[in-house]
């Protein structure tokens, strides 16, 4: 049955360029909850000349490696050769700055979401627009380049995100899903296009310093979920699969950011739903039922892939510091003659955290490898802080690391609480939640709300963009359901999930931890100044 679907092209392929892995996920287009094959490739950002970046050559090498691994998985699982698919979707890390000249050549190295060098630009734009413009947004990067008189600015003819760049290479079309576009430039109230008033304000603000007559000329066309976004060209097929087996002509859905695909992967696209995505960064997305009353520096206003308004709490630092410590303990096990693989190390250490004290024994962990705007830090300094009275045990240490991964996120979520935003359900996904009942439990305590994890939690955005590709294929075939209806009735109708209510001891313990966390930010700031 699966081999027949693959050979007939009744499939959808999702590709996501995440912060540490490039993943490919093939699903049954008629039953997107059914994963047929996967492939992945590890990659890492670089810190070069004080800029966080990825080389685009690495992106293509990784995409090809992930697709080759997926093709091998198809052969191993189903005994057939993958020559075509029914639909493709591309997702990538949101925001950042990819600027191209008229010939489509990259002008400066990719500036990722992790960079915090756009403070002056973000502040100026926030004042001009009357909405929060975060440091990592594409317009903040462009405006900072203009303020700094960077020599490449007069040659800029287009800017896009990582997903938009890959999509354009595969199809020739400069388009972007509305969720990803909402991290480039503010959208209008309908979530259908860039806000015309803000476009006019920006054009007036920069005047003749802009290399074109209007900033709108530089931005990709905005598309909502389900709208056609082009087809795989012969050149694009060769880029993805140099073996030549993959055939062109496959329709693509609109490229999306990892925040949008995370919302799809957790069925959190309707008002009063939300999700937390944990990886190198960590962020929460909460679909709003009404506008926020005030502008908050801790909150981005973005959109679901269908265009509904979302409050986003984005933290530059997620699980990287936690993973580094797990590697230290894994190396100790190997040095002691009892080696364990990475999955076993994570599982053992996460479960040990359950035995820790509710407030982590007075320990305090800051996971700030990079700068963290919500915490007021331009640069990161990972720290483990304790007083002489703190109880340093393995269980407390691991609980502190897990709490630390949620610390900055909790600061932002408290702002939503103060705005009176209510949630009916909060979902979590990402590799951190693979060990059942640990990170999920602590997150419930941190958010003071129930947290659900589904069976696709570790597949994440690659599966989410595959679902969006399947949705676009269904829409092209006449399916008139909304994205929310499609997810409820087709994708998640029989899905299993586990929900944990917040434990009162965890709620009180994390609250005590967060109070220390706020106070200790002065130590973080001093470390940035000193080192």
Short mmCIF file of C-alpha atoms in Angstrom, two decimals:
data_model
loop_
_atom_site.label_atom_id
_atom_site.label_comp_id
_atom_site.label_asym_id
_atom_site.label_seq_id
_atom_site.Cartn_x
_atom_site.Cartn_y
_atom_site.Cartn_z
CA UNK A 1 0.00 0.00 0.00
CA UNK A 2 2.76 2.47 0.93
CA UNK A 3 4.90 1.48 -2.06
CA UNK A 4 1.92 2.00 -4.36
CA UNK A 5 1.30 5.50 -2.92
CA UNK A 6 4.98 6.38 -3.40
CA UNK A 7 5.11 5.08 -6.97
CA UNK A 8 1.87 6.86 -7.84
CA UNK A 9 3.09 10.15 -6.33
CA UNK A 10 0.33 10.31 -3.71
CA UNK A 11 2.80 11.78 -1.25
CA UNK A 12 3.93 15.07 0.22
CA UNK A 13 7.54 15.93 1.00
CA UNK A 14 8.49 18.38 3.73
CA UNK A 15 11.99 19.80 4.02
CA UNK A 16 13.06 21.95 6.95
CA UNK A 17 16.36 23.75 7.44
CA UNK A 18 16.53 23.83 11.21
CA UNK A 19 19.26 25.30 13.35
CA UNK A 20 21.12 22.00 13.88
CA UNK A 21 19.59 19.60 11.36
CA UNK A 22 18.19 19.67 7.86
CA UNK A 23 15.34 17.17 7.78
CA UNK A 24 13.24 15.63 5.03
CA UNK A 25 9.93 13.93 5.81
CA UNK A 26 7.73 12.06 3.32
CA UNK A 27 4.08 11.50 4.20
CA UNK A 28 1.04 9.90 2.59
CA UNK A 29 -0.77 12.86 1.00
CA UNK A 30 -4.17 11.27 1.68
CA UNK A 31 -3.25 10.53 5.31
CA UNK A 32 -0.55 13.04 6.31
CA UNK A 33 -0.35 11.65 9.83
CA UNK A 34 1.35 8.60 8.28
CA UNK A 35 5.09 9.18 7.89
CA UNK A 36 6.54 7.04 5.09
CA UNK A 37 10.23 7.94 5.26
CA UNK A 38 12.66 10.43 6.76
CA UNK A 39 16.19 11.67 6.18
CA UNK A 40 18.39 14.21 7.89
CA UNK A 41 21.77 15.90 7.88
CA UNK A 42 23.50 17.71 10.74
CA UNK A 43 24.83 21.23 10.30
CA UNK A 44 25.83 24.09 12.59
CA UNK A 45 25.92 27.85 12.50
CA UNK A 46 29.21 29.69 12.50
CA UNK A 47 30.26 32.77 14.42
CA UNK A 48 32.38 34.69 11.90
CA UNK A 49 33.44 38.31 12.27
CA UNK A 50 31.02 38.63 15.19
CA UNK A 51 28.10 37.44 13.06
CA UNK A 52 26.07 34.23 13.38
CA UNK A 53 25.77 32.73 9.92
CA UNK A 54 25.39 29.59 7.81
CA UNK A 55 27.13 29.12 4.46
CA UNK A 56 24.61 28.63 1.66
CA UNK A 57 26.88 25.98 0.12
CA UNK A 58 26.41 24.06 3.38
CA UNK A 59 22.67 24.47 3.01
CA UNK A 60 22.65 22.86 -0.41
CA UNK A 61 25.03 20.10 0.62
CA UNK A 62 22.78 19.42 3.60
CA UNK A 63 19.58 19.48 1.55
CA UNK A 64 21.05 16.99 -0.90
CA UNK A 65 22.31 14.75 1.90
CA UNK A 66 18.94 14.81 3.68
CA UNK A 67 17.09 14.01 0.45
CA UNK A 68 19.53 11.18 -0.35
CA UNK A 69 18.99 9.75 3.14
CA UNK A 70 15.22 9.97 2.62
CA UNK A 71 15.51 8.22 -0.74
CA UNK A 72 17.55 5.45 0.90
CA UNK A 73 14.93 5.15 3.63
CA UNK A 74 12.20 4.78 0.99
CA UNK A 75 14.13 1.96 -0.64
CA UNK A 76 14.85 0.23 2.68
CA UNK A 77 11.30 0.52 4.04
CA UNK A 78 9.22 0.08 0.91
CA UNK A 79 11.48 -1.56 -1.69
CA UNK A 80 10.91 1.11 -4.32
CA UNK A 81 12.71 4.08 -5.87
CA UNK A 82 11.56 7.62 -5.14
CA UNK A 83 11.23 9.37 -8.49
CA UNK A 84 8.47 11.86 -7.84
CA UNK A 85 6.24 13.19 -5.08
CA UNK A 86 2.79 14.74 -5.08
CA UNK A 87 3.75 18.01 -3.40
CA UNK A 88 6.75 19.67 -1.73
CA UNK A 89 7.10 22.24 1.00
CA UNK A 90 10.17 24.07 2.29
CA UNK A 91 10.56 25.48 5.79
CA UNK A 92 13.45 27.22 7.47
CA UNK A 93 14.57 29.28 10.42
CA UNK A 94 12.53 32.45 10.53
CA UNK A 95 13.76 35.98 10.16
CA UNK A 96 17.32 37.05 9.51
CA UNK A 97 18.72 38.70 6.41
CA UNK A 98 19.46 37.30 2.98
CA UNK A 99 20.07 40.14 0.50
CA UNK A 100 20.55 39.65 -3.25
CA UNK A 101 21.51 41.82 -6.18
CA UNK A 102 19.72 42.06 -9.53
CA UNK A 103 21.41 38.88 -10.78
CA UNK A 104 20.34 36.94 -7.70
CA UNK A 105 23.80 36.87 -6.14
CA UNK A 106 24.12 36.95 -2.35
CA UNK A 107 25.59 40.30 -1.28
CA UNK A 108 26.64 39.57 2.32
CA UNK A 109 26.77 36.34 4.35
CA UNK A 110 23.40 35.15 5.70
CA UNK A 111 22.68 37.00 8.96
CA UNK A 112 20.59 34.68 11.09
CA UNK A 113 17.90 35.26 13.70
CA UNK A 114 20.58 34.84 16.36
CA UNK A 115 22.29 38.16 15.71
CA UNK A 116 21.59 41.07 18.06
CA UNK A 117 23.44 43.83 16.21
CA UNK A 118 20.29 45.64 15.05
CA UNK A 119 19.29 47.40 18.26
CA UNK A 120 19.34 50.95 16.88
CA UNK A 121 17.34 49.96 13.81
CA UNK A 122 14.76 47.96 15.76
CA UNK A 123 14.20 50.81 18.23
CA UNK A 124 13.81 53.38 15.45
CA UNK A 125 11.34 51.19 13.54
CA UNK A 126 9.33 50.33 16.64
CA UNK A 127 8.85 54.05 17.28
CA UNK A 128 8.02 54.78 13.64
CA UNK A 129 5.51 51.94 13.24
CA UNK A 130 3.99 51.82 16.72
CA UNK A 131 4.45 48.05 16.81
CA UNK A 132 7.33 46.03 18.21
CA UNK A 133 10.02 45.30 15.62
CA UNK A 134 12.35 42.63 17.03
CA UNK A 135 16.08 42.69 16.42
CA UNK A 136 16.02 39.56 14.25
CA UNK A 137 13.35 40.69 11.77
CA UNK A 138 14.51 41.15 8.18
CA UNK A 139 13.46 44.81 8.05
CA UNK A 140 15.56 45.51 11.16
CA UNK A 141 18.61 43.99 9.45
CA UNK A 142 18.01 45.98 6.26
CA UNK A 143 17.47 49.21 8.18
CA UNK A 144 20.60 48.66 10.28
CA UNK A 145 22.60 48.14 7.08
CA UNK A 146 21.20 51.45 5.77
CA UNK A 147 22.00 53.26 9.06
CA UNK A 148 25.55 51.86 8.93
CA UNK A 149 26.02 52.89 5.28
CA UNK A 150 27.07 49.36 4.39
CA UNK A 151 28.52 49.29 0.86
CA UNK A 152 26.23 46.50 -0.34
CA UNK A 153 22.99 48.44 0.26
CA UNK A 154 22.84 50.30 -3.12
CA UNK A 155 22.95 46.91 -4.89
CA UNK A 156 20.12 45.25 -2.95
CA UNK A 157 17.21 44.25 -5.19
CA UNK A 158 15.55 41.57 -3.05
CA UNK A 159 15.59 40.23 0.48
CA UNK A 160 14.10 37.01 1.80
CA UNK A 161 14.32 34.32 4.46
CA UNK A 162 16.15 31.00 4.27
CA UNK A 163 12.97 29.13 3.28
CA UNK A 164 12.17 31.78 0.68
CA UNK A 165 15.66 31.51 -0.79
CA UNK A 166 15.48 27.73 -1.18
CA UNK A 167 11.95 27.90 -2.58
CA UNK A 168 13.01 30.45 -5.19
CA UNK A 169 15.94 28.25 -6.23
CA UNK A 170 13.59 25.27 -6.63
CA UNK A 171 10.76 27.08 -8.43
CA UNK A 172 11.99 30.44 -9.68
CA UNK A 173 9.24 32.22 -7.69
CA UNK A 174 9.94 34.88 -5.05
CA UNK A 175 7.08 34.10 -2.67
CA UNK A 176 6.71 33.50 1.05
CA UNK A 177 4.08 32.00 3.31
CA UNK A 178 2.28 34.58 5.41
CA UNK A 179 3.71 33.20 8.66
CA UNK A 180 7.29 33.60 7.48
CA UNK A 181 6.54 36.93 5.81
CA UNK A 182 5.23 38.27 9.12
CA UNK A 183 8.80 38.07 10.44
CA UNK A 184 10.12 40.20 7.59
CA UNK A 185 7.83 43.23 7.71
CA UNK A 186 4.57 44.02 9.58
CA UNK A 187 1.41 42.64 7.97
CA UNK A 188 -1.98 44.29 7.54
CA UNK A 189 -4.86 43.53 9.91
CA UNK A 190 -6.27 40.89 7.56
CA UNK A 191 -2.98 39.00 7.49
CA UNK A 192 -3.02 39.03 3.70
CA UNK A 193 -0.13 41.33 2.74
CA UNK A 194 2.44 43.78 4.09
CA UNK A 195 0.83 46.75 5.84
CA UNK A 196 0.53 49.54 3.25
CA UNK A 197 0.66 52.32 5.86
CA UNK A 198 3.86 50.94 7.36
CA UNK A 199 5.36 50.55 3.88
CA UNK A 200 4.64 54.25 3.23
CA UNK A 201 6.08 55.25 6.62
CA UNK A 202 9.25 53.29 5.98
CA UNK A 203 9.69 54.75 2.49
CA UNK A 204 9.37 58.24 3.98
CA UNK A 205 11.73 57.41 6.84
CA UNK A 206 14.63 56.29 4.64
CA UNK A 207 13.99 58.46 1.58
CA UNK A 208 16.64 58.14 -1.09
CA UNK A 209 18.78 55.86 1.08
CA UNK A 210 16.59 52.97 -0.09
CA UNK A 211 18.02 51.41 -3.29
CA UNK A 212 14.54 51.12 -4.90
CA UNK A 213 11.47 53.37 -4.98
CA UNK A 214 9.67 51.40 -2.24
CA UNK A 215 10.66 48.74 0.28
CA UNK A 216 7.74 46.66 -1.04
CA UNK A 217 9.78 46.02 -4.20
CA UNK A 218 12.38 44.14 -2.15
CA UNK A 219 9.97 41.80 -0.38
CA UNK A 220 8.62 38.42 -1.53
CA UNK A 221 4.96 38.06 -2.50
CA UNK A 222 2.82 36.91 0.43
CA UNK A 223 0.77 33.70 0.12
CA UNK A 224 -1.57 31.99 2.54
CA UNK A 225 -1.63 28.26 3.26
CA UNK A 226 -3.25 26.34 0.42
CA UNK A 227 -2.43 28.83 -2.32
CA UNK A 228 -0.31 27.55 -5.24
CA UNK A 229 3.32 28.63 -5.00
CA UNK A 230 4.97 27.29 -8.15
CA UNK A 231 6.36 24.03 -9.46
CA UNK A 232 9.71 22.28 -9.19
CA UNK A 233 11.81 23.26 -12.20
CA UNK A 234 14.29 20.95 -13.90
CA UNK A 235 17.11 23.01 -12.40
CA UNK A 236 15.46 22.84 -8.98
CA UNK A 237 15.08 19.06 -9.20
CA UNK A 238 18.80 18.72 -9.92
CA UNK A 239 19.64 21.02 -7.00
CA UNK A 240 17.68 18.81 -4.63
CA UNK A 241 18.63 15.47 -6.18
CA UNK A 242 21.85 15.54 -8.22
CA UNK A 243 21.33 11.85 -9.10
CA UNK A 244 18.67 12.94 -11.58
CA UNK A 245 16.02 10.53 -10.31
CA UNK A 246 13.65 13.22 -9.01
CA UNK A 247 11.36 14.49 -11.76
CA UNK A 248 10.36 18.18 -12.16
CA UNK A 249 6.83 19.54 -12.29
CA UNK A 250 5.94 18.87 -8.64
CA UNK A 251 3.74 21.62 -7.11
CA UNK A 252 5.08 23.41 -4.04
CA UNK A 253 3.19 25.05 -1.20
CA UNK A 254 4.25 28.45 0.10
CA UNK A 255 7.56 28.31 2.00
CA UNK A 256 7.12 28.81 5.71
CA UNK A 257 9.15 29.59 8.81
CA UNK A 258 9.81 27.07 11.54
CA UNK A 259 7.34 28.85 13.82
CA UNK A 260 4.49 28.31 11.37
CA UNK A 261 5.35 24.67 10.71
CA UNK A 262 5.60 24.11 14.44
CA UNK A 263 2.06 25.43 14.83
CA UNK A 264 0.84 23.03 12.15
CA UNK A 265 2.77 20.13 13.68
CA UNK A 266 0.98 20.70 16.99
CA UNK A 267 -2.46 21.63 15.60
CA UNK A 268 -2.19 25.08 17.15
CA UNK A 269 -3.54 27.38 14.42
CA UNK A 270 -6.95 28.29 15.91
CA UNK A 271 -7.57 31.15 18.37
CA UNK A 272 -6.85 30.31 22.04
CA UNK A 273 -4.37 27.60 21.05
CA UNK A 274 -0.60 27.77 21.36
CA UNK A 275 2.58 25.80 21.09
CA UNK A 276 6.15 25.77 22.33
CA UNK A 277 8.96 24.74 20.00
CA UNK A 278 12.26 23.85 21.63
CA UNK A 279 15.53 23.48 19.79
CA UNK A 280 18.59 25.72 19.47
CA UNK A 281 16.12 28.53 20.09
CA UNK A 282 12.88 28.24 22.02
CA UNK A 283 9.69 30.09 21.31
CA UNK A 284 6.00 30.10 22.11
CA UNK A 285 3.23 30.94 19.64
CA UNK A 286 -0.20 31.94 20.96
CA UNK A 287 -3.04 32.51 18.48
CA UNK A 288 -4.93 35.62 19.58
CA UNK A 289 -8.68 36.14 19.71
CA UNK A 290 -8.31 39.92 20.14
CA UNK A 291 -5.58 42.54 19.60
CA UNK A 292 -3.15 43.20 22.44
CA UNK A 293 -3.73 46.42 24.36
CA UNK A 294 -0.12 47.65 24.39
CA UNK A 295 3.18 47.29 22.55
CA UNK A 296 5.51 44.90 24.37
CA UNK A 297 9.22 44.47 23.64
CA UNK A 298 8.93 40.83 24.77
CA UNK A 299 6.27 39.97 22.17
CA UNK A 300 6.31 39.76 18.36
CA UNK A 301 3.07 40.08 16.41
CA UNK A 302 3.26 37.50 13.64
CA UNK A 303 0.77 35.19 11.90
CA UNK A 304 -0.28 31.58 11.43
CA UNK A 305 0.21 30.07 7.95
CA UNK A 306 -3.47 30.96 7.39
CA UNK A 307 -2.93 34.62 8.35
CA UNK A 308 -4.46 34.72 11.85
CA UNK A 309 -2.69 37.00 14.38
CA UNK A 310 -0.20 35.42 16.77
CA UNK A 311 1.74 36.68 19.77
CA UNK A 312 5.20 35.15 19.69
CA UNK A 313 7.66 34.93 22.56
CA UNK A 314 10.97 34.21 20.85
CA UNK A 315 14.15 33.40 22.77
CA UNK A 316 17.46 33.09 20.97
CA UNK A 317 18.69 30.41 23.34
CA UNK A 318 17.08 27.03 23.84
CA UNK A 319 18.67 23.63 24.34
CA UNK A 320 22.26 24.24 23.17
CA UNK A 321 23.75 24.71 26.64
CA UNK A 322 21.76 21.77 28.00
CA UNK A 323 23.05 19.58 25.16
CA UNK A 324 26.64 20.66 25.84
CA UNK A 325 26.36 19.53 29.46
CA UNK A 326 24.84 16.20 28.42
CA UNK A 327 27.85 15.69 26.17
CA UNK A 328 30.16 16.31 29.14
CA UNK A 329 28.44 13.55 31.12
CA UNK A 330 28.38 11.23 28.10
CA UNK A 331 32.14 11.73 27.74
CA UNK A 332 32.58 10.96 31.47
CA UNK A 333 30.67 7.70 31.00
CA UNK A 334 32.93 6.77 28.08
CA UNK A 335 36.08 7.69 30.06
CA UNK A 336 34.83 5.51 32.92
CA UNK A 337 34.49 2.54 30.58
CA UNK A 338 30.68 2.60 30.36
CA UNK A 339 29.91 4.45 27.12
CA UNK A 340 26.33 5.41 26.26
CA UNK A 341 24.89 6.84 23.08
CA UNK A 342 23.45 10.35 22.96
CA UNK A 343 19.82 9.26 23.27
CA UNK A 344 20.57 7.14 26.35
CA UNK A 345 22.55 9.99 27.94
CA UNK A 346 19.71 12.45 27.45
CA UNK A 347 17.14 9.97 28.72
CA UNK A 348 19.10 9.10 31.88
CA UNK A 349 19.92 12.70 32.76
CA UNK A 350 16.41 13.96 32.06
CA UNK A 351 14.92 11.27 34.29
CA UNK A 352 17.42 12.14 37.03
CA UNK A 353 16.03 15.69 36.96
CA UNK A 354 12.71 14.34 38.23
CA UNK A 355 14.42 13.59 41.54
CA UNK A 356 15.61 17.17 41.92
CA UNK A 357 14.16 19.64 44.39
CA UNK A 358 11.22 21.71 43.15
CA UNK A 359 13.31 24.91 43.02
CA UNK A 360 16.41 23.07 41.69
CA UNK A 361 18.10 23.28 45.09
CA UNK A 362 19.00 26.94 44.78
CA UNK A 363 21.02 26.41 41.58
CA UNK A 364 20.68 28.86 38.71
CA UNK A 365 21.51 28.20 35.06
CA UNK A 366 21.63 30.73 32.23
CA UNK A 367 21.60 29.11 28.79
CA UNK A 368 22.60 32.28 26.94
CA UNK A 369 25.08 31.15 24.30
CA UNK A 370 23.98 34.12 22.17
CA UNK A 371 22.48 37.48 23.03
CA UNK A 372 18.96 37.47 24.45
CA UNK A 373 16.83 40.60 23.84
CA UNK A 374 14.07 39.66 26.30
CA UNK A 375 16.71 39.43 29.04
CA UNK A 376 18.36 42.67 27.88
CA UNK A 377 21.59 40.98 26.74
CA UNK A 378 23.42 41.91 23.55
CA UNK A 379 25.74 38.92 23.93
CA UNK A 380 25.49 35.58 25.67
CA UNK A 381 27.47 34.12 28.56
CA UNK A 382 26.35 30.63 29.65
CA UNK A 383 26.55 30.48 33.43
CA UNK A 384 25.99 28.07 36.30
CA UNK A 385 25.51 30.12 39.48
CA UNK A 386 25.07 28.90 43.03
CA UNK A 387 25.46 30.15 46.57
CA UNK A 388 27.28 28.26 49.36
CA UNK A 389 23.85 27.12 50.59
CA UNK A 390 22.75 25.68 47.24
CA UNK A 391 22.47 21.88 47.00
CA UNK A 392 24.67 20.78 44.12
CA UNK A 393 23.45 17.32 43.13
CA UNK A 394 23.12 15.75 39.70
CA UNK A 395 19.33 15.82 39.97
CA UNK A 396 19.26 19.50 40.94
CA UNK A 397 21.80 20.36 38.27
CA UNK A 398 19.74 18.76 35.51
CA UNK A 399 16.51 20.29 36.77
CA UNK A 400 18.23 23.69 36.80
CA UNK A 401 19.34 23.18 33.19
CA UNK A 402 15.80 22.32 32.11
CA UNK A 403 14.40 25.25 34.07
CA UNK A 404 17.09 27.45 32.52
CA UNK A 405 15.96 26.47 29.03
CA UNK A 406 12.48 27.79 29.93
CA UNK A 407 13.58 30.84 31.94
CA UNK A 408 13.52 33.60 29.33
CA UNK A 409 10.43 32.08 27.72
CA UNK A 410 8.61 32.31 31.07
CA UNK A 411 9.48 36.02 31.32
CA UNK A 412 7.71 36.65 28.03
CA UNK A 413 4.75 34.42 28.82
CA UNK A 414 4.16 36.36 32.05
CA UNK A 415 3.57 39.43 29.85
CA UNK A 416 0.81 37.57 27.99
CA UNK A 417 -0.72 36.66 31.34
CA UNK A 418 -0.79 40.35 32.27
CA UNK A 419 -2.58 41.11 28.97
CA UNK A 420 -5.30 38.65 29.93
CA UNK A 421 -4.57 36.28 27.02
CA UNK A 422 -6.22 32.92 27.60
CA UNK A 423 -5.33 29.48 26.23
CA UNK A 424 -7.52 26.42 25.79
CA UNK A 425 -4.56 24.21 24.92
CA UNK A 426 -0.77 24.44 24.73
CA UNK A 427 1.26 21.92 22.75
CA UNK A 428 4.99 21.29 22.81
CA UNK A 429 7.31 19.78 20.24
CA UNK A 430 11.00 19.32 19.55
CA UNK A 431 13.66 16.82 20.56
CA UNK A 432 13.64 18.02 24.18
CA UNK A 433 10.25 16.33 24.62
CA UNK A 434 11.29 12.88 23.42
CA UNK A 435 11.87 11.67 26.99
CA UNK A 436 8.27 11.30 28.10
CA UNK A 437 7.02 13.29 31.06
CA UNK A 438 10.14 15.30 31.94
CA UNK A 439 10.57 18.53 29.94
CA UNK A 440 6.80 18.44 29.35
CA UNK A 441 6.15 18.36 33.10
CA UNK A 442 8.58 21.17 33.87
CA UNK A 443 7.17 23.31 31.05
CA UNK A 444 3.67 22.87 32.49
CA UNK A 445 4.99 24.13 35.82
CA UNK A 446 6.76 27.06 34.17
CA UNK A 447 3.69 28.13 32.16
CA UNK A 448 1.21 27.27 34.92
CA UNK A 449 -0.92 25.57 32.26
CA UNK A 450 -1.54 22.05 30.88
CA UNK A 451 0.96 21.00 28.19
CA UNK A 452 0.27 18.35 25.56
CA UNK A 453 2.79 16.38 23.51
CA UNK A 454 1.76 14.38 20.44
CA UNK A 455 3.29 11.33 18.85
CA UNK A 456 4.91 13.54 16.17
CA UNK A 457 6.62 15.78 18.73
CA UNK A 458 10.15 14.82 17.72
CA UNK A 459 9.45 15.05 13.95
CA UNK A 460 8.72 18.75 14.32
CA UNK A 461 8.69 21.21 11.46
CA UNK A 462 9.71 18.87 8.63
CA UNK A 463 6.48 16.98 9.23
CA UNK A 464 4.59 20.26 9.65
CA UNK A 465 5.65 21.58 6.24
CA UNK A 466 4.86 18.18 4.69
CA UNK A 467 1.33 18.60 6.08
CA UNK A 468 1.13 22.10 4.56
CA UNK A 469 2.21 20.64 1.21
CA UNK A 470 -0.50 17.97 1.50
CA UNK A 471 -3.03 20.70 2.39
CA UNK A 472 -2.09 22.70 -0.72
CA UNK A 473 -2.44 19.55 -2.82
CA UNK A 474 -5.88 18.91 -1.34
CA UNK A 475 -6.93 22.53 -1.93
CA UNK A 476 -5.83 22.28 -5.56
CA UNK A 477 -8.02 19.20 -5.85
CA UNK A 478 -11.10 21.08 -4.62
CA UNK A 479 -10.98 20.59 -0.83
CA UNK A 480 -12.51 23.80 0.55
CA UNK A 481 -11.74 23.22 4.24
CA UNK A 482 -9.85 25.81 6.23
CA UNK A 483 -6.40 24.91 7.50
CA UNK A 484 -7.79 24.48 11.01
CA UNK A 485 -10.60 22.25 9.73
CA UNK A 486 -8.19 20.18 7.65
CA UNK A 487 -5.91 19.63 10.64
CA UNK A 488 -8.80 18.68 12.93
CA UNK A 489 -10.62 16.40 10.49
CA UNK A 490 -7.83 14.88 8.39
CA UNK A 491 -4.51 15.06 10.18
CA UNK A 492 -5.21 14.90 13.91
CA UNK A 493 -8.57 13.11 14.01
CA UNK A 494 -7.03 9.90 15.34
CA UNK A 495 -3.84 11.33 16.82
CA UNK A 496 -2.68 10.26 20.25
CA UNK A 497 -1.35 12.82 22.70
CA UNK A 498 -0.45 13.00 26.34
CA UNK A 499 -1.39 15.97 28.49
CA UNK A 500 0.16 16.87 31.82
CA UNK A 501 -1.47 19.26 34.24
CA UNK A 502 0.90 21.55 36.16
CA UNK A 503 2.06 20.01 39.44
CA UNK A 504 1.56 22.52 42.29
CA UNK A 505 5.04 21.80 43.67
CA UNK A 506 6.57 22.41 40.24
CA UNK A 507 4.61 25.67 39.85
CA UNK A 508 5.85 26.95 43.22
CA UNK A 509 9.37 25.67 42.64
CA UNK A 510 9.68 27.24 39.20
CA UNK A 511 8.25 30.52 40.50
CA UNK A 512 11.02 30.60 43.12
CA UNK A 513 13.56 29.73 40.44
CA UNK A 514 12.26 32.50 38.15
CA UNK A 515 12.53 35.06 40.95
CA UNK A 516 16.22 34.14 41.36
CA UNK A 517 16.56 34.14 37.58
CA UNK A 518 15.34 37.74 37.31
CA UNK A 519 17.62 38.89 40.13
CA UNK A 520 20.61 37.02 38.71
CA UNK A 521 20.39 38.72 35.33
CA UNK A 522 22.66 41.35 36.86
CA UNK A 523 25.32 38.63 37.12
CA UNK A 524 24.78 37.79 33.43
CA UNK A 525 25.13 41.44 32.45
CA UNK A 526 28.32 41.75 34.49
CA UNK A 527 29.74 38.65 32.79
CA UNK A 528 29.06 40.17 29.37
CA UNK A 529 30.87 43.34 30.42
CA UNK A 530 33.81 41.45 31.94
CA UNK A 531 34.43 38.78 29.30
#
